[in-house]
Structures are given as structure tokens and as C-alpha cells.
JSON list of C-alpha atoms in Angstrom, two decimals:
[
{"chain": "A", "resi": 1, "resn": "UNK", "atom": "CA", "xyz": [162.51, 111.05, 160.55]},
{"chain": "A", "resi": 2, "resn": "UNK", "atom": "CA", "xyz": [159.66, 111.41, 162.93]},
{"chain": "A", "resi": 3, "resn": "UNK", "atom": "CA", "xyz": [156.36, 109.67, 162.37]},
{"chain": "A", "resi": 4, "resn": "UNK", "atom": "CA", "xyz": [153.12, 110.45, 163.86]},
{"chain": "A", "resi": 5, "resn": "UNK", "atom": "CA", "xyz": [152.77, 108.45, 166.99]},
{"chain": "A", "resi": 6, "resn": "UNK", "atom": "CA", "xyz": [149.21, 107.16, 166.15]},
{"chain": "A", "resi": 7, "resn": "UNK", "atom": "CA", "xyz": [150.28, 105.88, 162.88]},
{"chain": "A", "resi": 8, "resn": "UNK", "atom": "CA", "xyz": [153.42, 104.42, 164.42]},
{"chain": "A", "resi": 9, "resn": "UNK", "atom": "CA", "xyz": [151.31, 102.50, 166.93]},
{"chain": "A", "resi": 10, "resn": "UNK", "atom": "CA", "xyz": [149.02, 101.11, 163.97]},
{"chain": "A", "resi": 11, "resn": "UNK", "atom": "CA", "xyz": [145.97, 103.48, 164.85]},
{"chain": "A", "resi": 12, "resn": "UNK", "atom": "CA", "xyz": [143.71, 103.88, 161.60]},
{"chain": "A", "resi": 13, "resn": "UNK", "atom": "CA", "xyz": [144.28, 107.13, 159.56]},
{"chain": "A", "resi": 14, "resn": "UNK", "atom": "CA", "xyz": [141.26, 109.29, 158.64]},
{"chain": "A", "resi": 15, "resn": "UNK", "atom": "CA", "xyz": [141.56, 107.83, 155.13]},
{"chain": "A", "resi": 16, "resn": "UNK", "atom": "CA", "xyz": [141.62, 104.19, 156.35]},
{"chain": "A", "resi": 17, "resn": "UNK", "atom": "CA", "xyz": [138.49, 104.97, 158.51]},
{"chain": "A", "resi": 18, "resn": "UNK", "atom": "CA", "xyz": [136.90, 106.47, 155.36]},
{"chain": "A", "resi": 19, "resn": "UNK", "atom": "CA", "xyz": [137.79, 103.46, 153.26]},
{"chain": "A", "resi": 20, "resn": "UNK", "atom": "CA", "xyz": [136.24, 101.29, 155.98]},
{"chain": "A", "resi": 21, "resn": "UNK", "atom": "CA", "xyz": [133.15, 103.29, 156.15]},
{"chain": "A", "resi": 22, "resn": "UNK", "atom": "CA", "xyz": [132.74, 102.98, 152.35]},
{"chain": "A", "resi": 23, "resn": "UNK", "atom": "CA", "xyz": [133.30, 99.24, 152.56]},
{"chain": "A", "resi": 24, "resn": "UNK", "atom": "CA", "xyz": [130.48, 98.87, 155.36]},
{"chain": "A", "resi": 25, "resn": "UNK", "atom": "CA", "xyz": [128.07, 101.11, 153.46]},
{"chain": "A", "resi": 26, "resn": "UNK", "atom": "CA", "xyz": [128.43, 98.88, 150.39]},
{"chain": "A", "resi": 27, "resn": "UNK", "atom": "CA", "xyz": [127.84, 95.77, 152.55]},
{"chain": "A", "resi": 28, "resn": "UNK", "atom": "CA", "xyz": [124.64, 97.35, 153.96]},
{"chain": "A", "resi": 29, "resn": "UNK", "atom": "CA", "xyz": [123.43, 98.24, 150.43]},
{"chain": "A", "resi": 30, "resn": "UNK", "atom": "CA", "xyz": [124.13, 94.88, 149.11]},
{"chain": "A", "resi": 31, "resn": "UNK", "atom": "CA", "xyz": [122.27, 93.40, 151.88]},
{"chain": "A", "resi": 32, "resn": "UNK", "atom": "CA", "xyz": [119.32, 95.44, 150.73]},
{"chain": "A", "resi": 33, "resn": "UNK", "atom": "CA", "xyz": [119.68, 94.11, 147.18]},
{"chain": "A", "resi": 34, "resn": "UNK", "atom": "CA", "xyz": [119.78, 90.57, 148.43]},
{"chain": "A", "resi": 35, "resn": "UNK", "atom": "CA", "xyz": [116.52, 91.07, 150.16]},
{"chain": "A", "resi": 36, "resn": "UNK", "atom": "CA", "xyz": [114.89, 92.82, 147.46]},
{"chain": "A", "resi": 37, "resn": "UNK", "atom": "CA", "xyz": [115.79, 90.10, 145.07]},
{"chain": "A", "resi": 38, "resn": "UNK", "atom": "CA", "xyz": [113.45, 87.86, 147.23]},
{"chain": "A", "resi": 39, "resn": "UNK", "atom": "CA", "xyz": [110.36, 89.94, 146.42]},
{"chain": "A", "resi": 40, "resn": "UNK", "atom": "CA", "xyz": [107.67, 88.93, 144.21]},
{"chain": "A", "resi": 41, "resn": "UNK", "atom": "CA", "xyz": [105.31, 91.39, 142.26]},
{"chain": "A", "resi": 42, "resn": "UNK", "atom": "CA", "xyz": [102.38, 90.48, 144.69]},
{"chain": "A", "resi": 43, "resn": "UNK", "atom": "CA", "xyz": [104.63, 91.66, 147.65]},
{"chain": "A", "resi": 44, "resn": "UNK", "atom": "CA", "xyz": [104.72, 95.24, 146.48]},
{"chain": "A", "resi": 45, "resn": "UNK", "atom": "CA", "xyz": [101.36, 95.94, 147.97]},
{"chain": "A", "resi": 46, "resn": "UNK", "atom": "CA", "xyz": [102.44, 94.72, 151.44]},
{"chain": "A", "resi": 47, "resn": "UNK", "atom": "CA", "xyz": [102.60, 97.33, 154.34]},
{"chain": "A", "resi": 48, "resn": "UNK", "atom": "CA", "xyz": [105.90, 98.20, 155.72]},
{"chain": "A", "resi": 49, "resn": "UNK", "atom": "CA", "xyz": [107.20, 99.44, 159.03]},
{"chain": "A", "resi": 50, "resn": "UNK", "atom": "CA", "xyz": [107.58, 102.88, 157.22]},
{"chain": "A", "resi": 51, "resn": "UNK", "atom": "CA", "xyz": [104.42, 104.52, 158.35]},
{"chain": "A", "resi": 52, "resn": "UNK", "atom": "CA", "xyz": [101.69, 104.25, 155.46]},
{"chain": "A", "resi": 53, "resn": "UNK", "atom": "CA", "xyz": [104.22, 103.10, 152.80]},
{"chain": "A", "resi": 54, "resn": "UNK", "atom": "CA", "xyz": [103.60, 99.88, 150.99]},
{"chain": "A", "resi": 55, "resn": "UNK", "atom": "CA", "xyz": [106.69, 97.98, 149.91]},
{"chain": "A", "resi": 56, "resn": "UNK", "atom": "CA", "xyz": [106.30, 99.53, 146.28]},
{"chain": "A", "resi": 57, "resn": "UNK", "atom": "CA", "xyz": [106.53, 103.09, 147.88]},
{"chain": "A", "resi": 58, "resn": "UNK", "atom": "CA", "xyz": [109.49, 102.13, 150.08]},
{"chain": "A", "resi": 59, "resn": "UNK", "atom": "CA", "xyz": [111.36, 100.52, 147.08]},
{"chain": "A", "resi": 60, "resn": "UNK", "atom": "CA", "xyz": [110.75, 103.81, 145.03]},
{"chain": "A", "resi": 61, "resn": "UNK", "atom": "CA", "xyz": [112.02, 105.82, 147.73]},
{"chain": "A", "resi": 62, "resn": "UNK", "atom": "CA", "xyz": [115.10, 103.61, 148.31]},
{"chain": "A", "resi": 63, "resn": "UNK", "atom": "CA", "xyz": [115.94, 103.68, 144.60]},
{"chain": "A", "resi": 64, "resn": "UNK", "atom": "CA", "xyz": [115.68, 107.54, 144.43]},
{"chain": "A", "resi": 65, "resn": "UNK", "atom": "CA", "xyz": [117.85, 107.90, 147.49]},
{"chain": "A", "resi": 66, "resn": "UNK", "atom": "CA", "xyz": [120.72, 105.83, 146.00]},
{"chain": "A", "resi": 67, "resn": "UNK", "atom": "CA", "xyz": [120.41, 108.03, 142.77]},
{"chain": "A", "resi": 68, "resn": "UNK", "atom": "CA", "xyz": [120.40, 111.15, 144.91]},
{"chain": "A", "resi": 69, "resn": "UNK", "atom": "CA", "xyz": [123.39, 110.24, 146.97]},
{"chain": "A", "resi": 70, "resn": "UNK", "atom": "CA", "xyz": [125.32, 109.18, 143.91]},
{"chain": "A", "resi": 71, "resn": "UNK", "atom": "CA", "xyz": [124.67, 112.58, 142.35]},
{"chain": "A", "resi": 72, "resn": "UNK", "atom": "CA", "xyz": [125.82, 114.19, 145.58]},
{"chain": "A", "resi": 73, "resn": "UNK", "atom": "CA", "xyz": [129.21, 112.05, 145.44]},
{"chain": "A", "resi": 74, "resn": "UNK", "atom": "CA", "xyz": [129.74, 113.15, 141.89]},
{"chain": "A", "resi": 75, "resn": "UNK", "atom": "CA", "xyz": [129.10, 116.84, 142.69]},
{"chain": "A", "resi": 76, "resn": "UNK", "atom": "CA", "xyz": [125.49, 117.21, 141.31]},
{"chain": "A", "resi": 77, "resn": "UNK", "atom": "CA", "xyz": [123.52, 116.81, 144.45]},
{"chain": "A", "resi": 78, "resn": "UNK", "atom": "CA", "xyz": [121.93, 120.28, 144.22]},
{"chain": "A", "resi": 79, "resn": "UNK", "atom": "CA", "xyz": [119.85, 119.22, 141.28]},
{"chain": "A", "resi": 80, "resn": "UNK", "atom": "CA", "xyz": [116.49, 118.07, 142.67]},
{"chain": "A", "resi": 81, "resn": "UNK", "atom": "CA", "xyz": [115.80, 115.88, 139.56]},
{"chain": "A", "resi": 82, "resn": "UNK", "atom": "CA", "xyz": [118.43, 113.41, 140.88]},
{"chain": "A", "resi": 83, "resn": "UNK", "atom": "CA", "xyz": [116.39, 112.84, 144.12]},
{"chain": "A", "resi": 84, "resn": "UNK", "atom": "CA", "xyz": [112.93, 112.51, 142.58]},
{"chain": "A", "resi": 85, "resn": "UNK", "atom": "CA", "xyz": [110.96, 109.41, 143.11]},
{"chain": "A", "resi": 86, "resn": "UNK", "atom": "CA", "xyz": [109.92, 107.76, 139.87]},
{"chain": "A", "resi": 87, "resn": "UNK", "atom": "CA", "xyz": [107.92, 104.77, 138.82]},
{"chain": "A", "resi": 88, "resn": "UNK", "atom": "CA", "xyz": [109.25, 101.43, 139.43]},
{"chain": "A", "resi": 89, "resn": "UNK", "atom": "CA", "xyz": [109.05, 100.32, 135.88]},
{"chain": "A", "resi": 90, "resn": "UNK", "atom": "CA", "xyz": [108.60, 96.83, 134.43]},
{"chain": "A", "resi": 91, "resn": "UNK", "atom": "CA", "xyz": [111.59, 95.33, 136.42]},
{"chain": "A", "resi": 92, "resn": "UNK", "atom": "CA", "xyz": [111.87, 97.07, 139.73]},
{"chain": "A", "resi": 93, "resn": "UNK", "atom": "CA", "xyz": [114.30, 94.51, 141.34]},
{"chain": "A", "resi": 94, "resn": "UNK", "atom": "CA", "xyz": [116.95, 95.36, 138.39]},
{"chain": "A", "resi": 95, "resn": "UNK", "atom": "CA", "xyz": [116.24, 99.09, 138.70]},
{"chain": "A", "resi": 96, "resn": "UNK", "atom": "CA", "xyz": [116.91, 98.97, 142.39]},
{"chain": "A", "resi": 97, "resn": "UNK", "atom": "CA", "xyz": [120.08, 96.93, 141.92]},
{"chain": "A", "resi": 98, "resn": "UNK", "atom": "CA", "xyz": [121.35, 99.32, 139.34]},
{"chain": "A", "resi": 99, "resn": "UNK", "atom": "CA", "xyz": [120.70, 102.29, 141.61]},
{"chain": "A", "resi": 100, "resn": "UNK", "atom": "CA", "xyz": [122.35, 100.60, 144.43]},
{"chain": "A", "resi": 101, "resn": "UNK", "atom": "CA", "xyz": [125.61, 99.72, 142.53]},
{"chain": "A", "resi": 102, "resn": "UNK", "atom": "CA", "xyz": [125.55, 103.28, 141.06]},
{"chain": "A", "resi": 103, "resn": "UNK", "atom": "CA", "xyz": [125.68, 104.76, 144.62]},
{"chain": "A", "resi": 104, "resn": "UNK", "atom": "CA", "xyz": [128.35, 102.38, 145.65]},
{"chain": "A", "resi": 105, "resn": "UNK", "atom": "CA", "xyz": [130.56, 103.12, 142.43]},
{"chain": "A", "resi": 106, "resn": "UNK", "atom": "CA", "xyz": [130.01, 107.00, 142.99]},
{"chain": "A", "resi": 107, "resn": "UNK", "atom": "CA", "xyz": [131.33, 106.71, 146.51]},
{"chain": "A", "resi": 108, "resn": "UNK", "atom": "CA", "xyz": [134.30, 105.00, 145.34]},
{"chain": "A", "resi": 109, "resn": "UNK", "atom": "CA", "xyz": [135.31, 108.17, 143.42]},
{"chain": "A", "resi": 110, "resn": "UNK", "atom": "CA", "xyz": [135.38, 110.25, 146.53]},
{"chain": "A", "resi": 111, "resn": "UNK", "atom": "CA", "xyz": [139.00, 110.96, 147.37]},
{"chain": "A", "resi": 112, "resn": "UNK", "atom": "CA", "xyz": [138.66, 111.73, 151.22]},
{"chain": "A", "resi": 113, "resn": "UNK", "atom": "CA", "xyz": [136.45, 112.11, 154.05]},
{"chain": "A", "resi": 114, "resn": "UNK", "atom": "CA", "xyz": [136.05, 115.99, 153.77]},
{"chain": "A", "resi": 115, "resn": "UNK", "atom": "CA", "xyz": [134.59, 116.26, 150.14]},
{"chain": "A", "resi": 116, "resn": "UNK", "atom": "CA", "xyz": [131.51, 118.25, 150.38]},
{"chain": "A", "resi": 117, "resn": "UNK", "atom": "CA", "xyz": [128.20, 116.63, 149.64]},
{"chain": "A", "resi": 118, "resn": "UNK", "atom": "CA", "xyz": [125.03, 118.75, 148.92]},
{"chain": "A", "resi": 119, "resn": "UNK", "atom": "CA", "xyz": [121.99, 116.91, 150.52]},
{"chain": "A", "resi": 120, "resn": "UNK", "atom": "CA", "xyz": [118.93, 119.08, 149.71]},
{"chain": "A", "resi": 121, "resn": "UNK", "atom": "CA", "xyz": [116.41, 116.55, 151.33]},
{"chain": "A", "resi": 122, "resn": "UNK", "atom": "CA", "xyz": [118.41, 117.49, 154.76]},
{"chain": "A", "resi": 123, "resn": "UNK", "atom": "CA", "xyz": [119.08, 121.10, 154.17]},
{"chain": "A", "resi": 124, "resn": "UNK", "atom": "CA", "xyz": [120.02, 123.52, 151.48]},
{"chain": "A", "resi": 125, "resn": "UNK", "atom": "CA", "xyz": [121.91, 125.77, 153.76]},
{"chain": "A", "resi": 126, "resn": "UNK", "atom": "CA", "xyz": [125.04, 123.84, 154.00]},
{"chain": "A", "resi": 127, "resn": "UNK", "atom": "CA", "xyz": [126.94, 120.93, 152.77]},
{"chain": "A", "resi": 128, "resn": "UNK", "atom": "CA", "xyz": [128.14, 117.88, 154.60]},
{"chain": "A", "resi": 129, "resn": "UNK", "atom": "CA", "xyz": [131.48, 116.11, 154.67]},
{"chain": "A", "resi": 130, "resn": "UNK", "atom": "CA", "xyz": [131.66, 112.86, 152.85]},
{"chain": "A", "resi": 131, "resn": "UNK", "atom": "CA", "xyz": [132.23, 110.74, 155.79]},
{"chain": "A", "resi": 132, "resn": "UNK", "atom": "CA", "xyz": [129.06, 112.13, 157.46]},
{"chain": "A", "resi": 133, "resn": "UNK", "atom": "CA", "xyz": [127.07, 111.89, 154.23]},
{"chain": "A", "resi": 134, "resn": "UNK", "atom": "CA", "xyz": [127.98, 108.24, 153.67]},
{"chain": "A", "resi": 135, "resn": "UNK", "atom": "CA", "xyz": [127.33, 107.59, 157.38]},
{"chain": "A", "resi": 136, "resn": "UNK", "atom": "CA", "xyz": [123.78, 108.77, 156.61]},
{"chain": "A", "resi": 137, "resn": "UNK", "atom": "CA", "xyz": [123.42, 106.54, 153.60]},
{"chain": "A", "resi": 138, "resn": "UNK", "atom": "CA", "xyz": [124.75, 103.57, 155.74]},
{"chain": "A", "resi": 139, "resn": "UNK", "atom": "CA", "xyz": [122.45, 103.99, 158.58]},
{"chain": "A", "resi": 140, "resn": "UNK", "atom": "CA", "xyz": [119.38, 104.45, 156.04]},
{"chain": "A", "resi": 141, "resn": "UNK", "atom": "CA", "xyz": [120.24, 101.05, 154.32]},
{"chain": "A", "resi": 142, "resn": "UNK", "atom": "CA", "xyz": [120.78, 99.07, 157.54]},
{"chain": "A", "resi": 143, "resn": "UNK", "atom": "CA", "xyz": [117.28, 100.28, 158.69]},
{"chain": "A", "resi": 144, "resn": "UNK", "atom": "CA", "xyz": [115.65, 99.90, 155.25]},
{"chain": "A", "resi": 145, "resn": "UNK", "atom": "CA", "xyz": [117.16, 96.41, 154.85]},
{"chain": "A", "resi": 146, "resn": "UNK", "atom": "CA", "xyz": [115.34, 95.52, 158.18]},
{"chain": "A", "resi": 147, "resn": "UNK", "atom": "CA", "xyz": [112.24, 97.33, 156.83]},
{"chain": "A", "resi": 148, "resn": "UNK", "atom": "CA", "xyz": [112.20, 95.00, 153.72]},
{"chain": "A", "resi": 149, "resn": "UNK", "atom": "CA", "xyz": [113.08, 91.94, 155.67]},
{"chain": "A", "resi": 150, "resn": "UNK", "atom": "CA", "xyz": [110.18, 92.48, 158.09]},
{"chain": "A", "resi": 151, "resn": "UNK", "atom": "CA", "xyz": [107.72, 93.24, 155.18]},
{"chain": "A", "resi": 152, "resn": "UNK", "atom": "CA", "xyz": [108.72, 89.98, 153.37]},
{"chain": "A", "resi": 153, "resn": "UNK", "atom": "CA", "xyz": [108.98, 87.90, 156.61]},
{"chain": "A", "resi": 154, "resn": "UNK", "atom": "CA", "xyz": [112.50, 87.32, 156.09]},
{"chain": "A", "resi": 155, "resn": "UNK", "atom": "CA", "xyz": [115.43, 87.19, 158.74]},
{"chain": "A", "resi": 156, "resn": "UNK", "atom": "CA", "xyz": [118.10, 90.05, 158.58]},
{"chain": "A", "resi": 157, "resn": "UNK", "atom": "CA", "xyz": [121.39, 89.34, 160.39]},
{"chain": "A", "resi": 158, "resn": "UNK", "atom": "CA", "xyz": [123.89, 91.95, 159.50]},
{"chain": "A", "resi": 159, "resn": "UNK", "atom": "CA", "xyz": [127.36, 91.18, 160.85]},
{"chain": "A", "resi": 160, "resn": "UNK", "atom": "CA", "xyz": [128.60, 92.75, 164.17]},
{"chain": "A", "resi": 161, "resn": "UNK", "atom": "CA", "xyz": [131.15, 95.02, 162.56]},
{"chain": "A", "resi": 162, "resn": "UNK", "atom": "CA", "xyz": [128.44, 96.69, 160.46]},
{"chain": "A", "resi": 163, "resn": "UNK", "atom": "CA", "xyz": [126.13, 96.97, 163.48]},
{"chain": "A", "resi": 164, "resn": "UNK", "atom": "CA", "xyz": [128.83, 98.47, 165.68]},
{"chain": "A", "resi": 165, "resn": "UNK", "atom": "CA", "xyz": [129.53, 101.13, 163.07]},
{"chain": "A", "resi": 166, "resn": "UNK", "atom": "CA", "xyz": [125.90, 101.87, 162.62]},
{"chain": "A", "resi": 167, "resn": "UNK", "atom": "CA", "xyz": [124.91, 102.22, 166.30]},
{"chain": "A", "resi": 168, "resn": "UNK", "atom": "CA", "xyz": [126.71, 105.59, 166.91]},
{"chain": "A", "resi": 169, "resn": "UNK", "atom": "CA", "xyz": [125.40, 107.08, 163.62]},
{"chain": "A", "resi": 170, "resn": "UNK", "atom": "CA", "xyz": [121.86, 105.92, 164.66]},
{"chain": "A", "resi": 171, "resn": "UNK", "atom": "CA", "xyz": [122.25, 107.69, 168.07]},
{"chain": "A", "resi": 172, "resn": "UNK", "atom": "CA", "xyz": [123.48, 110.90, 166.70]},
{"chain": "A", "resi": 173, "resn": "UNK", "atom": "CA", "xyz": [120.49, 111.47, 164.64]},
{"chain": "A", "resi": 174, "resn": "UNK", "atom": "CA", "xyz": [118.58, 114.36, 166.33]},
{"chain": "A", "resi": 175, "resn": "UNK", "atom": "CA", "xyz": [115.40, 113.28, 168.13]},
{"chain": "A", "resi": 176, "resn": "UNK", "atom": "CA", "xyz": [112.39, 115.42, 169.10]},
{"chain": "A", "resi": 177, "resn": "UNK", "atom": "CA", "xyz": [109.48, 116.91, 167.62]},
{"chain": "A", "resi": 178, "resn": "UNK", "atom": "CA", "xyz": [111.01, 117.28, 164.24]},
{"chain": "A", "resi": 179, "resn": "UNK", "atom": "CA", "xyz": [110.53, 113.36, 163.85]},
{"chain": "A", "resi": 180, "resn": "UNK", "atom": "CA", "xyz": [106.80, 113.84, 164.01]},
{"chain": "A", "resi": 181, "resn": "UNK", "atom": "CA", "xyz": [106.72, 116.09, 160.89]},
{"chain": "A", "resi": 182, "resn": "UNK", "atom": "CA", "xyz": [105.17, 114.68, 157.67]},
{"chain": "A", "resi": 183, "resn": "UNK", "atom": "CA", "xyz": [107.75, 113.00, 155.62]},
{"chain": "A", "resi": 184, "resn": "UNK", "atom": "CA", "xyz": [110.22, 112.60, 158.43]},
{"chain": "A", "resi": 185, "resn": "UNK", "atom": "CA", "xyz": [112.63, 109.72, 157.86]},
{"chain": "A", "resi": 186, "resn": "UNK", "atom": "CA", "xyz": [112.49, 108.42, 161.43]},
{"chain": "A", "resi": 187, "resn": "UNK", "atom": "CA", "xyz": [109.89, 108.43, 164.33]},
{"chain": "A", "resi": 188, "resn": "UNK", "atom": "CA", "xyz": [110.81, 109.46, 167.81]},
{"chain": "A", "resi": 189, "resn": "UNK", "atom": "CA", "xyz": [113.11, 107.11, 169.59]},
{"chain": "A", "resi": 190, "resn": "UNK", "atom": "CA", "xyz": [111.92, 104.27, 171.63]},
{"chain": "A", "resi": 191, "resn": "UNK", "atom": "CA", "xyz": [113.27, 103.03, 174.97]},
{"chain": "A", "resi": 192, "resn": "UNK", "atom": "CA", "xyz": [114.90, 99.48, 175.03]},
{"chain": "A", "resi": 193, "resn": "UNK", "atom": "CA", "xyz": [116.32, 97.30, 177.77]},
{"chain": "A", "resi": 194, "resn": "UNK", "atom": "CA", "xyz": [120.05, 97.15, 178.55]},
{"chain": "A", "resi": 195, "resn": "UNK", "atom": "CA", "xyz": [120.39, 93.66, 177.38]},
{"chain": "A", "resi": 196, "resn": "UNK", "atom": "CA", "xyz": [118.86, 94.49, 174.02]},
{"chain": "A", "resi": 197, "resn": "UNK", "atom": "CA", "xyz": [120.87, 93.45, 170.85]},
{"chain": "A", "resi": 198, "resn": "UNK", "atom": "CA", "xyz": [122.73, 96.06, 168.82]},
{"chain": "A", "resi": 199, "resn": "UNK", "atom": "CA", "xyz": [120.31, 95.92, 165.70]},
{"chain": "A", "resi": 200, "resn": "UNK", "atom": "CA", "xyz": [117.21, 96.32, 168.04]},
{"chain": "A", "resi": 201, "resn": "UNK", "atom": "CA", "xyz": [118.97, 99.41, 169.77]},
{"chain": "A", "resi": 202, "resn": "UNK", "atom": "CA", "xyz": [119.63, 100.90, 166.34]},
{"chain": "A", "resi": 203, "resn": "UNK", "atom": "CA", "xyz": [115.94, 100.44, 165.33]},
{"chain": "A", "resi": 204, "resn": "UNK", "atom": "CA", "xyz": [114.81, 101.86, 168.62]},
{"chain": "A", "resi": 205, "resn": "UNK", "atom": "CA", "xyz": [116.94, 104.78, 168.41]},
{"chain": "A", "resi": 206, "resn": "UNK", "atom": "CA", "xyz": [115.18, 105.59, 165.07]},
{"chain": "A", "resi": 207, "resn": "UNK", "atom": "CA", "xyz": [111.75, 104.88, 166.20]},
{"chain": "A", "resi": 208, "resn": "UNK", "atom": "CA", "xyz": [111.31, 101.51, 164.77]},
{"chain": "A", "resi": 209, "resn": "UNK", "atom": "CA", "xyz": [109.68, 98.93, 167.01]},
{"chain": "A", "resi": 210, "resn": "UNK", "atom": "CA", "xyz": [111.87, 95.93, 166.92]},
{"chain": "A", "resi": 211, "resn": "UNK", "atom": "CA", "xyz": [109.23, 93.54, 167.20]},
{"chain": "A", "resi": 212, "resn": "UNK", "atom": "CA", "xyz": [107.25, 94.96, 164.17]},
{"chain": "A", "resi": 213, "resn": "UNK", "atom": "CA", "xyz": [105.41, 92.27, 161.92]},
{"chain": "A", "resi": 214, "resn": "UNK", "atom": "CA", "xyz": [103.44, 92.98, 158.81]},
{"chain": "A", "resi": 215, "resn": "UNK", "atom": "CA", "xyz": [99.85, 92.94, 160.01]},
{"chain": "A", "resi": 216, "resn": "UNK", "atom": "CA", "xyz": [98.18, 91.92, 156.69]},
{"chain": "A", "resi": 217, "resn": "UNK", "atom": "CA", "xyz": [100.17, 88.86, 156.07]},
{"chain": "A", "resi": 218, "resn": "UNK", "atom": "CA", "xyz": [101.32, 87.84, 159.55]},
{"chain": "A", "resi": 219, "resn": "UNK", "atom": "CA", "xyz": [98.91, 84.91, 159.99]},
{"chain": "A", "resi": 220, "resn": "UNK", "atom": "CA", "xyz": [99.59, 83.61, 156.44]},
{"chain": "A", "resi": 221, "resn": "UNK", "atom": "CA", "xyz": [103.23, 82.78, 156.92]},
{"chain": "A", "resi": 222, "resn": "UNK", "atom": "CA", "xyz": [103.47, 80.54, 160.21]},
{"chain": "A", "resi": 223, "resn": "UNK", "atom": "CA", "xyz": [106.58, 78.89, 161.35]},
{"chain": "A", "resi": 224, "resn": "UNK", "atom": "CA", "xyz": [110.28, 79.90, 161.01]},
{"chain": "A", "resi": 225, "resn": "UNK", "atom": "CA", "xyz": [111.32, 82.87, 159.00]},
{"chain": "A", "resi": 226, "resn": "UNK", "atom": "CA", "xyz": [112.63, 82.35, 155.43]},
{"chain": "A", "resi": 227, "resn": "UNK", "atom": "CA", "xyz": [116.35, 82.60, 154.65]},
{"chain": "A", "resi": 228, "resn": "UNK", "atom": "CA", "xyz": [118.25, 85.43, 156.22]},
{"chain": "A", "resi": 229, "resn": "UNK", "atom": "CA", "xyz": [120.18, 88.22, 154.54]},
{"chain": "A", "resi": 230, "resn": "UNK", "atom": "CA", "xyz": [123.47, 88.90, 156.30]},
{"chain": "A", "resi": 231, "resn": "UNK", "atom": "CA", "xyz": [127.26, 88.69, 156.02]},
{"chain": "A", "resi": 232, "resn": "UNK", "atom": "CA", "xyz": [127.35, 85.79, 153.69]},
{"chain": "A", "resi": 233, "resn": "UNK", "atom": "CA", "xyz": [124.33, 86.90, 151.54]},
{"chain": "A", "resi": 234, "resn": "UNK", "atom": "CA", "xyz": [125.80, 89.94, 149.70]},
{"chain": "A", "resi": 235, "resn": "UNK", "atom": "CA", "xyz": [127.19, 89.68, 146.11]}
]
């Protein structure tokens, strides 16, 4: 019996790559949960790296995106109600955690990398294969984890495997004038030095200044940053 030479040599199969992608996405999402758990109610009014959004607005967006992507994984992405941004409620941390785990669980039901996802916030004209859609979700939560960490003056140190997977996804996001449109998820890309770290390259590719610090609270938290979220901080 003949076997595929790539499989014979131990190269990953598409399904193995897809399983790894889901695993890395879950890691990025749970890093964001770890950071959100450090938030206090007073922090909700802090400015964030996301244009004019406060942390409350960013958290509401992140929660809605988990629910929308979960719906897409389960075949219901076309319904706009799943993507709607609602009030944070009396326990925004628990609401966010539940939405995050809902997305992870929904992705786990997807049998293979070619399952069609409907993502109306990107386009209603076509669907996206699951692997690409989950890649979108992964890069969102690497960057949004950094957004939250910067907002709260926390360190964010995802492991190199996650960053190496996220970098080509970030670089594949179309740049140009479309990023200047109201509501664009990312700003035009920024240039960085060749020796810049992988996280900083991801941030710059998506228009986030890597040295951003929250202007309102910057002078009230001198000294080292608080505990980091990274490879050992996820549940």
C-alpha cells in the first residue's frame, strides 16, 4: 500500500493544522479572559488603543464578536442578532468569559477546515472557510488581549508559537484606505525596524503603535507593570 509522501515523512495534514489553529485560538482567547479578570468596575471608563473606545465599549465589542463567531461556527452567522453589541450587564467579566468559552466550544464542533462560515461584518457576498475564519478570530484576540493589557497597565507576553502563527495572519489583512473608514477594525499599517519583536510586528501590521500607553492613567501607575498574561496564565 502506498502512502502520501508528506504524511510518510511526518508533515502535518490539513486536519492536524486545523486542530492546531483551534488550539492556538483557544489560547489567545483565554489569555484575554485572564486579562479581563483583572479589571475593576472603575477601569471600564479607561481609554483604549482602539480609537475612541473606552474599555467598556471594547469589552462589549469583544463579547459580541465571540457570540457572532460562535453562531457562524454553528451555521447561524447570517442572523445579525448574534453579532449585536449589547449592554455589559451586572457582571461583565462573567458575561465575557461565558461568551469566550461559547466560541471555543462552537469551534470545536467544526469537522474540518473547509466548513463555510458566514461573517456578515466582513461581507455578505460570500462565505469563508473555517480555517480562515478562525484565523480572523485568533488575530483579533491576540491584538485585543494587547489592547486590554495596555489599557490596564498589565504585561502581555503570549508564547512564541502563538505569535508565529498570528504574524502571517496579521500581514495578510488588506491594508490601504479601507482601514480609514469609520468602524474599521484596524488602522493603516505602521513601519517597524527589522529587529522588532514578533508581537510588535503584529501590532504595527494592524496599525497599533506598540509603545501606546493609556494617557489618562499613565502617571498614576509608576514603576513596573503588573502581572503578565501569557503562556502560563490561561485556564
